[in-house]
Tab-separated table of C-alpha atoms in Angstrom:
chain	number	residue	atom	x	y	z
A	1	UNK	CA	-4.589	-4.115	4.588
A	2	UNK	CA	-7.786	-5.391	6.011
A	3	UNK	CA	-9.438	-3.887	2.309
A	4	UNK	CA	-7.017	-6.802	0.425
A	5	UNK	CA	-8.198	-9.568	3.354
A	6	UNK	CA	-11.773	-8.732	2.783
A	7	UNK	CA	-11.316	-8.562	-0.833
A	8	UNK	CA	-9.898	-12.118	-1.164
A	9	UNK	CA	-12.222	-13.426	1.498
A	10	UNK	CA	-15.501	-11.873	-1.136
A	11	UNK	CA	-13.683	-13.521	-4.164
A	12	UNK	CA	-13.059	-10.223	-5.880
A	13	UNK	CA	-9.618	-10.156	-5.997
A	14	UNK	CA	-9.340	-10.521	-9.688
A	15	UNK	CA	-12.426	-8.831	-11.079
A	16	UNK	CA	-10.376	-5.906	-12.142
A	17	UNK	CA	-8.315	-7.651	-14.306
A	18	UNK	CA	-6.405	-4.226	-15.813
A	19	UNK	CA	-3.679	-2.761	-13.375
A	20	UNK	CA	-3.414	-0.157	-12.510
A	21	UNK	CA	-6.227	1.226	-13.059
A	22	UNK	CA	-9.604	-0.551	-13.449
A	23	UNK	CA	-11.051	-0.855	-17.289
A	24	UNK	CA	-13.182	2.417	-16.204
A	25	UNK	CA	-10.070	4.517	-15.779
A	26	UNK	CA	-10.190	7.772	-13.427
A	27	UNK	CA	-14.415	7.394	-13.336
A	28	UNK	CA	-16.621	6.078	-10.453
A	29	UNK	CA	-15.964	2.519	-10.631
A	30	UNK	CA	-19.525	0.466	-11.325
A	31	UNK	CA	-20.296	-1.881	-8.689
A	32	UNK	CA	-18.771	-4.804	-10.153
A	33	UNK	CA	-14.962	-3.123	-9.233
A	34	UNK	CA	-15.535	-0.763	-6.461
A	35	UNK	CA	-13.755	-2.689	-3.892
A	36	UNK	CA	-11.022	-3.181	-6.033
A	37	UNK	CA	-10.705	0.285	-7.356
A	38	UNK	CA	-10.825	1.711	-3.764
A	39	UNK	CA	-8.007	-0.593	-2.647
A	40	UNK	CA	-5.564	0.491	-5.058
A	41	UNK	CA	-6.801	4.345	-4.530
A	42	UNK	CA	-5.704	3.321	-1.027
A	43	UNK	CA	-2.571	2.110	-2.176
A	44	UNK	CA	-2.188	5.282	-4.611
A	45	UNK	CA	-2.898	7.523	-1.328
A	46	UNK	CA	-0.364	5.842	1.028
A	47	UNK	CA	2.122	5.681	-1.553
A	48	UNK	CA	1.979	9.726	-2.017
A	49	UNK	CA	2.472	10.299	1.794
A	50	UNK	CA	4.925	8.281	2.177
A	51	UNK	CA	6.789	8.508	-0.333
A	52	UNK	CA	6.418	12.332	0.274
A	53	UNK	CA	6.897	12.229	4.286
A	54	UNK	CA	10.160	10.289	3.434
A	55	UNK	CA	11.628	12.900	1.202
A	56	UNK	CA	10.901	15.633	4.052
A	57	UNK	CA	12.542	13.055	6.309
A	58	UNK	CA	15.635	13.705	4.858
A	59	UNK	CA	15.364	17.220	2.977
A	60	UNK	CA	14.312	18.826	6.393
A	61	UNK	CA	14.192	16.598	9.348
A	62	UNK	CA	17.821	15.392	9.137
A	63	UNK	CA	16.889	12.424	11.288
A	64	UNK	CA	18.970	9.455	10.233
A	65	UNK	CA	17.021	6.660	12.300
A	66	UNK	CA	13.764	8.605	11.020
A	67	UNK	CA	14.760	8.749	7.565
A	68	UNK	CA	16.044	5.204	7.654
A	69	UNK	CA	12.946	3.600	9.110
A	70	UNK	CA	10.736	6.033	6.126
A	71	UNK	CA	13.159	4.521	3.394
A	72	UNK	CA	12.356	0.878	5.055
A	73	UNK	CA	9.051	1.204	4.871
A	74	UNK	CA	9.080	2.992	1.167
A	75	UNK	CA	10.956	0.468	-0.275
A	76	UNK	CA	8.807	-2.126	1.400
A	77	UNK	CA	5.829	-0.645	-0.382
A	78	UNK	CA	7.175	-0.377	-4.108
A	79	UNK	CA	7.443	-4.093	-3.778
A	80	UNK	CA	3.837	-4.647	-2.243
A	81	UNK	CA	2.977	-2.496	-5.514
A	82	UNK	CA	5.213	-4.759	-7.584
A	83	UNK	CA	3.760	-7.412	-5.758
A	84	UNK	CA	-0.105	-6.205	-6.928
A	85	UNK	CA	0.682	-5.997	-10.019
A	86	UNK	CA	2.033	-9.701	-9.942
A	87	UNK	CA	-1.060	-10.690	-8.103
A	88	UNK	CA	-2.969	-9.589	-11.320
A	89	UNK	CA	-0.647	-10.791	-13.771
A	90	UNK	CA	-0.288	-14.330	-12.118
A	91	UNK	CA	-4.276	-14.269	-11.563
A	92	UNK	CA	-4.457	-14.521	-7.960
A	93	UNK	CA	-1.745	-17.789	-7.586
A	94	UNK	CA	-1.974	-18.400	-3.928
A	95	UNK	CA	2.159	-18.071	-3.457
A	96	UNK	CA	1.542	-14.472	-5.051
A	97	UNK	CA	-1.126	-13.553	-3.095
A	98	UNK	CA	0.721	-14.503	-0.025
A	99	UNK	CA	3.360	-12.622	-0.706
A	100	UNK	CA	1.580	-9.396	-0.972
A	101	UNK	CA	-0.756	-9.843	2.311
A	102	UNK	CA	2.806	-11.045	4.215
A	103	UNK	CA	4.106	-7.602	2.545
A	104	UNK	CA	1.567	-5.714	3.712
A	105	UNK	CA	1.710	-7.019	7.640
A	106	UNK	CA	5.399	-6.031	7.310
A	107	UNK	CA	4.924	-2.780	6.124
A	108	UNK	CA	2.204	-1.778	8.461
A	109	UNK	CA	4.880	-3.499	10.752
A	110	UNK	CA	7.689	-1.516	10.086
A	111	UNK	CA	4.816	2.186	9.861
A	112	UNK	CA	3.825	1.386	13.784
A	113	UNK	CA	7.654	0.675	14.697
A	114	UNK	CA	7.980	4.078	12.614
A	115	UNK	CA	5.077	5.946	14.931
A	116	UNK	CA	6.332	4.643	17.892
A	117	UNK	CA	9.697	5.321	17.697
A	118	UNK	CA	8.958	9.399	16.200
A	119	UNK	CA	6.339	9.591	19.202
A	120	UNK	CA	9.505	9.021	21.710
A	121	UNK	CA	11.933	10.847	20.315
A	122	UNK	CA	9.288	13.634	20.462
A	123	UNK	CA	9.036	13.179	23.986
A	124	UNK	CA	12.394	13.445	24.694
């Protein structure tokens, strides 16, 4: 989250103008798209977990409030990707771009309630 801030604030929101992946592909980005290319490696890397914690959530843990607060937060991500991709497509419109920063407080929002609420019922 505080990647996509500091990428607006540096004005290189938009130099990678290919989604998803940067015109380089797989390779080392060239300086001109490293920030960019390491915020949506970010994204690629909490998507996997995630998406992978929640499917234990409910294939092992059999934790309904668990599992329900993982799907919350999954969901919430596809449409911060969705959201990305928009962000790119609509080159950087300001309604867009607000959209996915708001997205992205919520789901770190929603990954804290998440932490906090797994750390308790550990406790217990």
């Amino acid at each position: 989250m505080i990647l996509g801030v500091y990428l607006s604030s540096i004005h290189q929101g938009y130099s990678c103008k290919t989604w998803p992946l940067c015109p380089n592909g797989f390779s080392f980005p060239p300086e001109e798209y490293f920030y960019e290319h390491f915020h949506r490696f970010l994204g690629l890397i909490l998507a996997l977990s995630l998406f992978s914690f929640t499917a234990y959530s409910f294939i092992k843990v059999r934790n309904r409030n668990l599992s329900i607060k993982l799907s919350i937060a999954s969901t919430l991500l596809v449409s911060q990707i969705i959201i990305g991709w928009a962000v790119i497509a609509t080159k950087l419109q300001p309604i867009v771009v607000a959209s996915h920063l708001s997205t992205g407080i919520a789901l770190f929002g929603i990954l804290i309630v998440t932490l906090i609420s797994l750390h308790h019922s550990m406790k217990s």
